[in-house]
Amino acid sequence: MIQDDAPGLLLPENGEDSGGFSDSQDGSLEILNAKEEDSGVRLDVYLASRLGITRSFARRLIDDGNVSLFPEKKAKPALRMGEGSTVRVVLPPPESLDLEPEEVAFGVVYEDEHIIVVDKPSGVVVHPAPGNWHGTLVHGLLYRFRDFGAFNNVLRPGIVHRLDATTSGLMVVAREQKSLESLQEQFRQRTVLKKYLALVHGKIKQPSGRIDLPIGRSSANRLKMAVAVDGRHAVTKYRVLWRRKGYSFLECTIETGRTHQIRVHLGFLGHPIVGDSLYGGDKKTAAILRRVFLHSWKLSFLHPATGTRMSFTSILPDALTGQLQDVLSTVLD
């Protein structure tokens, strides 16, 4: 159901969701093909390099039977790779991967011994996943901050929530288990305030509204999410900040954290986010902007150790302010 905030008004049922906090990922199967430059490299070194994991963790995967080769050979850490060899690796969930630190660009808004609040740029993936084994936010956090507690018996950042790769803005990260559990409970109880700024195609007539439509994996395209009867409960609120010819600038608040939630809901409503060609945005504009116009600009939660309410804001990146200037230079409707 899509409902305007004015009493008695009901918008037509329309919708899809994108944006904010992604659902957790399970383990995965990765198939790697050795190239000429990999010839003669040890198997454990090859896996560590390709998957962004530590060499010791690569050896553990081999010893636990999670690695197999074709042409068929017994997988051993010291085995030398041959050009054209195929390596099949069964990986645990991202939270259990022992990763090698890498320098990654991101902003730090606040830090103490319990939490870190980061300002993630667009283009940075939060967790390693197929196709993105290097340069993730987790790799960068391990590089910049070495003193994390153990999560799933691995010393690493406690990722409480996620942002899509092309979404920028604020995230909170736990540095030890108790803080992670406290923040996770706040997300479950929906006491965390999460606000986004989004520029969408078209003129949204109602000044504000609430989109309450379930979201699940698209049956037509497995890379997409969609409004689905058997999907998970998802609620997005929006408020129109201003309109210009062909565009509306919104503040969105999410009560739930489904994959691509804001993007799906607004696309389903008929107002896809600028730059989001996956959910109906103009492809030419998307090619120029090279990201979706979605930014996590406000984040508020209770500090896991002190209980004090903490609130943070993040200004729009230059690429997005430039896009706004282009839109604002047009005449009013």
mmCIF file of C-alpha atoms in Angstrom:
data_model
loop_
_atom_site.group_PDB
_atom_site.id
_atom_site.type_symbol
_atom_site.label_atom_id
_atom_site.label_comp_id
_atom_site.label_asym_id
_atom_site.label_seq_id
_atom_site.Cartn_x
_atom_site.Cartn_y
_atom_site.Cartn_z
ATOM 1 C CA MET A 1 0.000 0.000 0.000
ATOM 2 C CA ILE A 2 1.226 3.497 -0.844
ATOM 3 C CA GLN A 3 -0.360 6.070 1.360
ATOM 4 C CA ASP A 4 -0.149 9.836 1.406
ATOM 5 C CA ASP A 5 0.290 11.378 4.838
ATOM 6 C CA ALA A 6 -2.865 13.474 4.453
ATOM 7 C CA PRO A 7 -5.837 11.773 6.144
ATOM 8 C CA GLY A 8 -8.100 9.816 3.850
ATOM 9 C CA LEU A 9 -5.839 9.992 0.782
ATOM 10 C CA LEU A 10 -4.594 6.772 -0.791
ATOM 11 C CA LEU A 11 -2.149 6.779 -3.681
ATOM 12 C CA PRO A 12 -2.472 4.106 -6.372
ATOM 13 C CA GLU A 13 -0.765 0.849 -5.558
ATOM 14 C CA ASN A 14 2.538 1.112 -7.381
ATOM 15 C CA GLY A 15 6.014 0.255 -6.373
ATOM 16 C CA GLU A 16 9.486 -1.111 -5.950
ATOM 17 C CA ASP A 17 12.234 -0.456 -3.354
ATOM 18 C CA SER A 18 15.888 0.446 -3.380
ATOM 19 C CA GLY A 19 18.472 1.658 -1.244
ATOM 20 C CA GLY A 20 19.553 1.707 2.348
ATOM 21 C CA PHE A 21 20.580 -1.272 4.287
ATOM 22 C CA SER A 22 21.124 -4.550 2.497
ATOM 23 C CA ASP A 23 20.120 -7.947 3.810
ATOM 24 C CA SER A 24 22.913 -10.247 4.967
ATOM 25 C CA GLN A 25 24.621 -12.532 2.472
ATOM 26 C CA ASP A 26 25.204 -16.266 2.730
ATOM 27 C CA GLY A 27 28.342 -18.111 1.762
ATOM 28 C CA SER A 28 29.181 -18.507 -1.910
ATOM 29 C CA LEU A 29 30.931 -20.610 -4.524
ATOM 30 C CA GLU A 30 33.753 -18.905 -6.403
ATOM 31 C CA ILE A 31 35.359 -20.376 -9.532
ATOM 32 C CA LEU A 32 38.765 -18.954 -10.465
ATOM 33 C CA ASN A 33 40.710 -19.501 -13.685
ATOM 34 C CA ALA A 34 44.491 -19.226 -13.539
ATOM 35 C CA LYS A 35 46.180 -17.039 -16.145
ATOM 36 C CA GLU A 36 49.693 -17.068 -17.575
ATOM 37 C CA GLU A 37 51.008 -14.738 -14.868
ATOM 38 C CA ASP A 38 49.701 -17.125 -12.177
ATOM 39 C CA SER A 39 51.803 -20.041 -13.421
ATOM 40 C CA GLY A 40 54.137 -21.293 -10.683
ATOM 41 C CA VAL A 41 52.403 -19.364 -7.874
ATOM 42 C CA ARG A 42 51.573 -21.329 -4.711
ATOM 43 C CA LEU A 43 47.886 -22.189 -4.347
ATOM 44 C CA ASP A 44 47.545 -20.439 -0.957
ATOM 45 C CA VAL A 45 49.243 -17.287 -2.292
ATOM 46 C CA TYR A 46 47.034 -17.358 -5.399
ATOM 47 C CA LEU A 47 43.822 -17.623 -3.339
ATOM 48 C CA ALA A 48 44.908 -14.865 -0.947
ATOM 49 C CA SER A 49 45.684 -12.537 -3.852
ATOM 50 C CA ARG A 50 42.515 -13.227 -5.832
ATOM 51 C CA LEU A 51 40.074 -13.226 -2.908
ATOM 52 C CA GLY A 52 41.521 -10.482 -0.686
ATOM 53 C CA ILE A 53 41.930 -12.880 2.245
ATOM 54 C CA THR A 54 44.934 -13.632 4.447
ATOM 55 C CA ARG A 55 47.288 -16.401 3.413
ATOM 56 C CA SER A 56 46.616 -18.271 6.659
ATOM 57 C CA PHE A 57 42.872 -18.214 5.952
ATOM 58 C CA ALA A 58 43.528 -19.483 2.418
ATOM 59 C CA ARG A 59 45.468 -22.407 3.906
ATOM 60 C CA ARG A 60 42.574 -23.099 6.277
ATOM 61 C CA LEU A 61 40.131 -23.244 3.355
ATOM 62 C CA ILE A 62 42.422 -25.736 1.620
ATOM 63 C CA ASP A 63 42.933 -27.868 4.729
ATOM 64 C CA ASP A 64 39.170 -27.927 5.426
ATOM 65 C CA GLY A 65 38.447 -29.324 1.959
ATOM 66 C CA ASN A 66 36.821 -26.140 0.626
ATOM 67 C CA VAL A 67 39.144 -25.957 -2.401
ATOM 68 C CA SER A 68 39.223 -28.288 -5.416
ATOM 69 C CA LEU A 69 41.069 -28.127 -8.733
ATOM 70 C CA PHE A 70 40.556 -29.042 -12.376
ATOM 71 C CA PRO A 71 42.407 -30.794 -13.931
ATOM 72 C CA GLU A 72 41.906 -32.856 -10.792
ATOM 73 C CA LYS A 73 44.751 -32.635 -8.299
ATOM 74 C CA LYS A 74 44.892 -32.843 -4.522
ATOM 75 C CA ALA A 75 44.670 -29.305 -3.175
ATOM 76 C CA LYS A 76 47.683 -28.428 -1.032
ATOM 77 C CA PRO A 77 48.851 -24.948 0.069
ATOM 78 C CA ALA A 78 52.245 -25.397 -1.609
ATOM 79 C CA LEU A 79 50.834 -26.720 -4.894
ATOM 80 C CA ARG A 80 52.082 -24.640 -7.819
ATOM 81 C CA MET A 81 49.446 -23.209 -10.131
ATOM 82 C CA GLY A 82 49.442 -24.002 -13.824
ATOM 83 C CA GLU A 83 48.088 -21.744 -16.564
ATOM 84 C CA GLY A 84 44.503 -22.691 -17.397
ATOM 85 C CA SER A 85 43.888 -24.454 -14.089
ATOM 86 C CA THR A 86 40.439 -23.945 -12.568
ATOM 87 C CA VAL A 87 40.045 -23.545 -8.809
ATOM 88 C CA ARG A 88 36.688 -24.089 -7.122
ATOM 89 C CA VAL A 89 36.390 -22.439 -3.693
ATOM 90 C CA VAL A 90 33.472 -22.789 -1.276
ATOM 91 C CA LEU A 91 33.534 -19.644 0.858
ATOM 92 C CA PRO A 92 31.820 -19.009 4.212
ATOM 93 C CA PRO A 93 29.605 -15.925 4.731
ATOM 94 C CA PRO A 94 31.432 -12.565 4.422
ATOM 95 C CA GLU A 95 31.363 -12.036 8.186
ATOM 96 C CA SER A 96 33.584 -15.103 8.630
ATOM 97 C CA LEU A 97 36.274 -14.222 6.072
ATOM 98 C CA ASP A 98 39.718 -13.374 7.451
ATOM 99 C CA LEU A 99 40.643 -10.486 5.141
ATOM 100 C CA GLU A 100 43.940 -8.879 4.235
ATOM 101 C CA PRO A 101 43.916 -5.112 5.070
ATOM 102 C CA GLU A 102 43.928 -2.763 2.068
ATOM 103 C CA GLU A 103 44.037 1.015 1.799
ATOM 104 C CA VAL A 104 40.557 2.205 0.785
ATOM 105 C CA ALA A 105 39.295 5.799 0.665
ATOM 106 C CA PHE A 106 36.411 6.645 3.029
ATOM 107 C CA GLY A 107 35.600 9.329 5.591
ATOM 108 C CA VAL A 108 35.524 8.943 9.368
ATOM 109 C CA VAL A 109 32.955 11.130 11.127
ATOM 110 C CA TYR A 110 33.382 9.778 14.668
ATOM 111 C CA GLU A 111 35.330 7.083 16.486
ATOM 112 C CA ASP A 112 35.843 5.783 20.006
ATOM 113 C CA GLU A 113 36.732 2.425 21.545
ATOM 114 C CA HIS A 114 33.242 1.036 20.836
ATOM 115 C CA ILE A 115 32.115 2.338 17.431
ATOM 116 C CA ILE A 116 33.205 4.053 14.232
ATOM 117 C CA VAL A 117 30.860 6.217 12.148
ATOM 118 C CA VAL A 118 32.042 6.307 8.542
ATOM 119 C CA ASP A 119 31.059 8.348 5.500
ATOM 120 C CA LYS A 120 31.159 5.823 2.661
ATOM 121 C CA PRO A 121 31.773 7.120 -0.856
ATOM 122 C CA SER A 122 29.864 5.803 -3.835
ATOM 123 C CA GLY A 123 31.639 2.960 -5.592
ATOM 124 C CA VAL A 124 32.889 1.268 -2.419
ATOM 125 C CA VAL A 125 31.328 -2.125 -1.677
ATOM 126 C CA VAL A 126 30.815 -2.803 2.042
ATOM 127 C CA HIS A 127 31.571 -6.548 2.134
ATOM 128 C CA PRO A 128 33.624 -8.711 -0.240
ATOM 129 C CA ALA A 129 31.466 -10.720 -2.628
ATOM 130 C CA PRO A 130 31.825 -12.378 -6.044
ATOM 131 C CA GLY A 131 33.236 -9.785 -8.419
ATOM 132 C CA ASN A 132 34.311 -7.535 -5.535
ATOM 133 C CA TRP A 133 36.973 -9.372 -3.565
ATOM 134 C CA HIS A 134 39.238 -6.333 -3.106
ATOM 135 C CA GLY A 135 38.889 -2.708 -2.072
ATOM 136 C CA THR A 136 35.816 -3.108 0.131
ATOM 137 C CA LEU A 137 35.003 -0.971 3.154
ATOM 138 C CA VAL A 138 35.869 -3.874 5.450
ATOM 139 C CA HIS A 139 39.332 -4.153 3.872
ATOM 140 C CA GLY A 140 39.798 -0.409 4.396
ATOM 141 C CA LEU A 141 38.631 -0.478 8.023
ATOM 142 C CA LEU A 142 41.109 -3.257 8.780
ATOM 143 C CA TYR A 143 43.868 -1.143 7.213
ATOM 144 C CA ARG A 144 43.041 2.056 9.109
ATOM 145 C CA PHE A 145 41.941 0.569 12.456
ATOM 146 C CA ARG A 146 43.834 -2.443 13.757
ATOM 147 C CA ASP A 147 42.126 -2.846 17.146
ATOM 148 C CA PHE A 148 38.879 -4.726 16.533
ATOM 149 C CA GLY A 149 37.349 -7.407 18.708
ATOM 150 C CA ALA A 150 36.589 -10.925 17.522
ATOM 151 C CA PHE A 151 33.418 -11.552 15.498
ATOM 152 C CA ASN A 152 32.828 -15.194 14.519
ATOM 153 C CA ASN A 153 36.329 -15.862 15.873
ATOM 154 C CA VAL A 154 37.798 -13.410 13.347
ATOM 155 C CA LEU A 155 39.324 -10.048 14.321
ATOM 156 C CA ARG A 156 37.483 -7.610 12.093
ATOM 157 C CA PRO A 157 34.950 -4.730 12.011
ATOM 158 C CA GLY A 158 31.412 -5.496 13.136
ATOM 159 C CA ILE A 159 29.219 -4.492 10.194
ATOM 160 C CA VAL A 160 25.814 -3.638 11.620
ATOM 161 C CA HIS A 161 24.156 -2.539 8.368
ATOM 162 C CA ARG A 162 25.093 -1.918 4.763
ATOM 163 C CA LEU A 163 24.719 0.603 1.971
ATOM 164 C CA ASP A 164 24.535 -0.271 -1.711
ATOM 165 C CA ALA A 165 27.811 0.154 -3.592
ATOM 166 C CA THR A 166 26.527 3.203 -5.501
ATOM 167 C CA THR A 167 24.899 4.773 -2.423
ATOM 168 C CA SER A 168 27.026 7.141 -0.341
ATOM 169 C CA GLY A 169 26.808 8.382 3.218
ATOM 170 C CA LEU A 170 26.729 7.399 6.863
ATOM 171 C CA MET A 171 27.199 3.972 8.418
ATOM 172 C CA VAL A 172 27.980 2.888 11.983
ATOM 173 C CA VAL A 173 30.488 0.067 12.573
ATOM 174 C CA ALA A 174 31.025 -1.825 15.851
ATOM 175 C CA ARG A 175 34.523 -2.423 17.209
ATOM 176 C CA GLU A 176 33.600 -5.244 19.592
ATOM 177 C CA GLN A 177 30.869 -7.831 20.136
ATOM 178 C CA LYS A 178 28.783 -6.072 22.827
ATOM 179 C CA SER A 179 28.518 -2.924 20.725
ATOM 180 C CA LEU A 180 27.532 -4.985 17.697
ATOM 181 C CA GLU A 181 24.766 -6.741 19.630
ATOM 182 C CA SER A 182 23.463 -3.443 21.055
ATOM 183 C CA LEU A 183 23.314 -1.773 17.637
ATOM 184 C CA GLN A 184 21.733 -4.829 16.029
ATOM 185 C CA GLU A 185 19.018 -4.795 18.678
ATOM 186 C CA GLN A 186 18.380 -1.086 18.021
ATOM 187 C CA PHE A 187 17.920 -1.852 14.338
ATOM 188 C CA ARG A 188 15.537 -4.694 15.205
ATOM 189 C CA GLN A 189 13.547 -2.390 17.494
ATOM 190 C CA ARG A 190 13.599 0.319 14.788
ATOM 191 C CA THR A 191 14.966 2.973 17.137
ATOM 192 C CA VAL A 192 17.753 3.888 14.709
ATOM 193 C CA LEU A 193 16.884 6.940 12.596
ATOM 194 C CA LYS A 194 18.044 6.673 8.965
ATOM 195 C CA LYS A 195 17.351 9.489 6.495
ATOM 196 C CA TYR A 196 18.376 9.699 2.849
ATOM 197 C CA LEU A 197 18.360 12.378 0.172
ATOM 198 C CA ALA A 198 17.206 11.302 -3.277
ATOM 199 C CA LEU A 199 16.647 13.073 -6.581
ATOM 200 C CA VAL A 200 13.975 11.313 -8.633
ATOM 201 C CA HIS A 201 12.538 11.620 -12.112
ATOM 202 C CA GLY A 202 9.116 13.234 -12.414
ATOM 203 C CA LYS A 203 6.963 15.483 -10.287
ATOM 204 C CA ILE A 204 5.610 13.813 -7.138
ATOM 205 C CA LYS A 205 2.339 15.627 -6.505
ATOM 206 C CA GLN A 206 1.774 14.743 -2.856
ATOM 207 C CA PRO A 207 4.054 16.575 -0.375
ATOM 208 C CA SER A 208 4.706 13.394 1.626
ATOM 209 C CA GLY A 209 3.744 9.752 1.753
ATOM 210 C CA ARG A 210 4.355 6.268 3.131
ATOM 211 C CA ILE A 211 5.098 3.274 0.889
ATOM 212 C CA ASP A 212 4.290 -0.036 2.577
ATOM 213 C CA LEU A 213 4.971 -2.776 0.019
ATOM 214 C CA PRO A 214 6.809 -6.113 0.447
ATOM 215 C CA ILE A 215 10.094 -6.666 -1.394
ATOM 216 C CA GLY A 216 11.640 -9.862 -2.723
ATOM 217 C CA ARG A 217 14.009 -11.072 -5.423
ATOM 218 C CA SER A 218 12.753 -10.337 -8.948
ATOM 219 C CA SER A 219 11.677 -13.480 -10.816
ATOM 220 C CA ALA A 220 12.534 -11.819 -14.139
ATOM 221 C CA ASN A 221 16.023 -10.565 -13.217
ATOM 222 C CA ARG A 222 17.979 -12.104 -10.344
ATOM 223 C CA LEU A 223 20.131 -8.977 -10.098
ATOM 224 C CA LYS A 224 17.074 -6.943 -9.133
ATOM 225 C CA MET A 225 14.665 -6.771 -6.247
ATOM 226 C CA ALA A 226 10.966 -6.106 -6.790
ATOM 227 C CA VAL A 227 7.678 -5.574 -5.031
ATOM 228 C CA ALA A 228 6.435 -9.116 -4.447
ATOM 229 C CA VAL A 229 3.396 -10.536 -2.651
ATOM 230 C CA ASP A 230 5.602 -13.105 -0.917
ATOM 231 C CA GLY A 231 8.406 -10.603 -0.239
ATOM 232 C CA ARG A 232 9.578 -9.228 3.096
ATOM 233 C CA HIS A 233 7.810 -6.341 4.822
ATOM 234 C CA ALA A 234 9.275 -2.991 3.713
ATOM 235 C CA VAL A 235 8.276 0.593 4.607
ATOM 236 C CA THR A 236 9.683 3.808 3.137
ATOM 237 C CA LYS A 237 8.485 7.294 4.068
ATOM 238 C CA TYR A 238 9.221 10.282 1.856
ATOM 239 C CA ARG A 239 8.908 14.058 2.044
ATOM 240 C CA VAL A 240 9.209 16.320 -0.994
ATOM 241 C CA LEU A 241 11.777 19.065 -0.364
ATOM 242 C CA TRP A 242 11.312 20.792 -3.724
ATOM 243 C CA ARG A 243 10.316 20.200 -7.331
ATOM 244 C CA ARG A 244 11.751 21.428 -10.599
ATOM 245 C CA LYS A 245 10.756 20.650 -14.160
ATOM 246 C CA GLY A 246 10.953 16.890 -14.491
ATOM 247 C CA TYR A 247 12.469 16.236 -11.042
ATOM 248 C CA SER A 248 11.586 15.959 -7.348
ATOM 249 C CA PHE A 249 14.080 16.193 -4.495
ATOM 250 C CA LEU A 250 13.134 13.966 -1.549
ATOM 251 C CA GLU A 251 14.066 13.138 2.008
ATOM 252 C CA CYS A 252 13.394 9.442 2.601
ATOM 253 C CA THR A 253 13.170 7.625 5.928
ATOM 254 C CA ILE A 254 13.269 3.831 6.050
ATOM 255 C CA GLU A 255 11.584 1.837 8.788
ATOM 256 C CA THR A 256 12.971 -1.444 7.425
ATOM 257 C CA GLY A 257 16.259 -2.340 5.756
ATOM 258 C CA ARG A 258 15.594 -4.429 2.660
ATOM 259 C CA THR A 259 18.021 -4.718 -0.226
ATOM 260 C CA HIS A 260 17.540 -1.796 -2.666
ATOM 261 C CA GLN A 261 14.510 -0.687 -0.648
ATOM 262 C CA ILE A 262 14.283 3.003 -1.510
ATOM 263 C CA ARG A 263 15.262 2.382 -5.112
ATOM 264 C CA VAL A 264 12.627 -0.330 -5.579
ATOM 265 C CA HIS A 265 9.810 1.581 -3.858
ATOM 266 C CA LEU A 266 10.396 4.828 -5.759
ATOM 267 C CA GLY A 267 10.869 3.016 -9.058
ATOM 268 C CA PHE A 268 7.599 1.153 -8.512
ATOM 269 C CA LEU A 269 5.912 4.441 -7.716
ATOM 270 C CA GLY A 270 6.942 5.634 -11.185
ATOM 271 C CA HIS A 271 9.651 7.980 -9.925
ATOM 272 C CA PRO A 272 12.984 6.161 -10.264
ATOM 273 C CA ILE A 273 16.065 7.696 -8.685
ATOM 274 C CA VAL A 274 18.261 9.702 -11.037
ATOM 275 C CA GLY A 275 21.189 7.548 -12.129
ATOM 276 C CA ASP A 276 19.415 4.293 -11.317
ATOM 277 C CA SER A 277 18.949 2.635 -14.715
ATOM 278 C CA LEU A 278 18.385 -0.741 -13.008
ATOM 279 C CA TYR A 279 15.039 0.488 -11.663
ATOM 280 C CA GLY A 280 13.874 2.681 -14.518
ATOM 281 C CA GLY A 281 16.104 5.766 -14.361
ATOM 282 C CA ASP A 282 17.205 7.527 -17.551
ATOM 283 C CA LYS A 283 20.153 5.566 -18.992
ATOM 284 C CA LYS A 284 21.883 8.608 -20.504
ATOM 285 C CA THR A 285 21.865 10.446 -17.172
ATOM 286 C CA ALA A 286 23.006 7.278 -15.393
ATOM 287 C CA ALA A 287 25.981 6.955 -17.750
ATOM 288 C CA ILE A 288 27.031 10.538 -16.995
ATOM 289 C CA LEU A 289 26.459 10.434 -13.224
ATOM 290 C CA ARG A 290 27.854 6.888 -12.831
ATOM 291 C CA ARG A 291 26.023 6.382 -9.547
ATOM 292 C CA VAL A 292 22.518 6.618 -8.101
ATOM 293 C CA PHE A 293 21.452 9.928 -6.555
ATOM 294 C CA LEU A 294 20.909 8.436 -3.108
ATOM 295 C CA HIS A 295 22.823 9.639 -0.054
ATOM 296 C CA SER A 296 22.543 8.557 3.593
ATOM 297 C CA TRP A 297 22.696 12.000 5.146
ATOM 298 C CA LYS A 298 21.327 11.536 8.685
ATOM 299 C CA LEU A 299 21.973 8.734 11.156
ATOM 300 C CA SER A 300 20.957 8.660 14.813
ATOM 301 C CA PHE A 301 21.225 5.893 17.448
ATOM 302 C CA LEU A 302 21.937 5.246 21.126
ATOM 303 C CA HIS A 303 25.600 4.819 21.949
ATOM 304 C CA PRO A 304 25.989 1.104 22.805
ATOM 305 C CA ALA A 305 28.070 1.789 25.949
ATOM 306 C CA THR A 306 26.653 5.047 27.362
ATOM 307 C CA GLY A 307 23.070 4.998 26.076
ATOM 308 C CA THR A 308 23.426 8.606 24.909
ATOM 309 C CA ARG A 309 21.552 9.525 21.743
ATOM 310 C CA MET A 310 24.082 10.351 18.999
ATOM 311 C CA SER A 311 23.193 12.075 15.725
ATOM 312 C CA PHE A 312 25.333 12.609 12.633
ATOM 313 C CA THR A 313 24.902 14.327 9.263
ATOM 314 C CA SER A 314 26.810 14.069 5.985
ATOM 315 C CA ILE A 315 26.824 16.694 3.246
ATOM 316 C CA LEU A 316 26.118 15.708 -0.343
ATOM 317 C CA PRO A 317 29.184 14.724 -2.392
ATOM 318 C CA ASP A 318 30.319 17.126 -5.121
ATOM 319 C CA ALA A 319 28.956 14.936 -7.922
ATOM 320 C CA LEU A 320 25.459 15.147 -6.435
ATOM 321 C CA THR A 321 25.557 18.876 -5.647
ATOM 322 C CA GLY A 322 26.636 19.468 -9.235
ATOM 323 C CA GLN A 323 23.621 17.499 -10.448
ATOM 324 C CA LEU A 324 21.345 19.569 -8.191
ATOM 325 C CA GLN A 325 22.792 22.800 -9.581
ATOM 326 C CA ASP A 326 22.001 21.622 -13.107
ATOM 327 C CA VAL A 327 18.415 20.846 -12.121
ATOM 328 C CA LEU A 328 17.934 24.062 -10.138
ATOM 329 C CA SER A 329 19.113 26.119 -13.098
ATOM 330 C CA THR A 330 15.962 25.074 -14.976
ATOM 331 C CA VAL A 331 12.745 27.051 -14.746
ATOM 332 C CA LEU A 332 10.044 26.131 -12.236
ATOM 333 C CA ASP A 333 7.000 24.176 -13.384
#
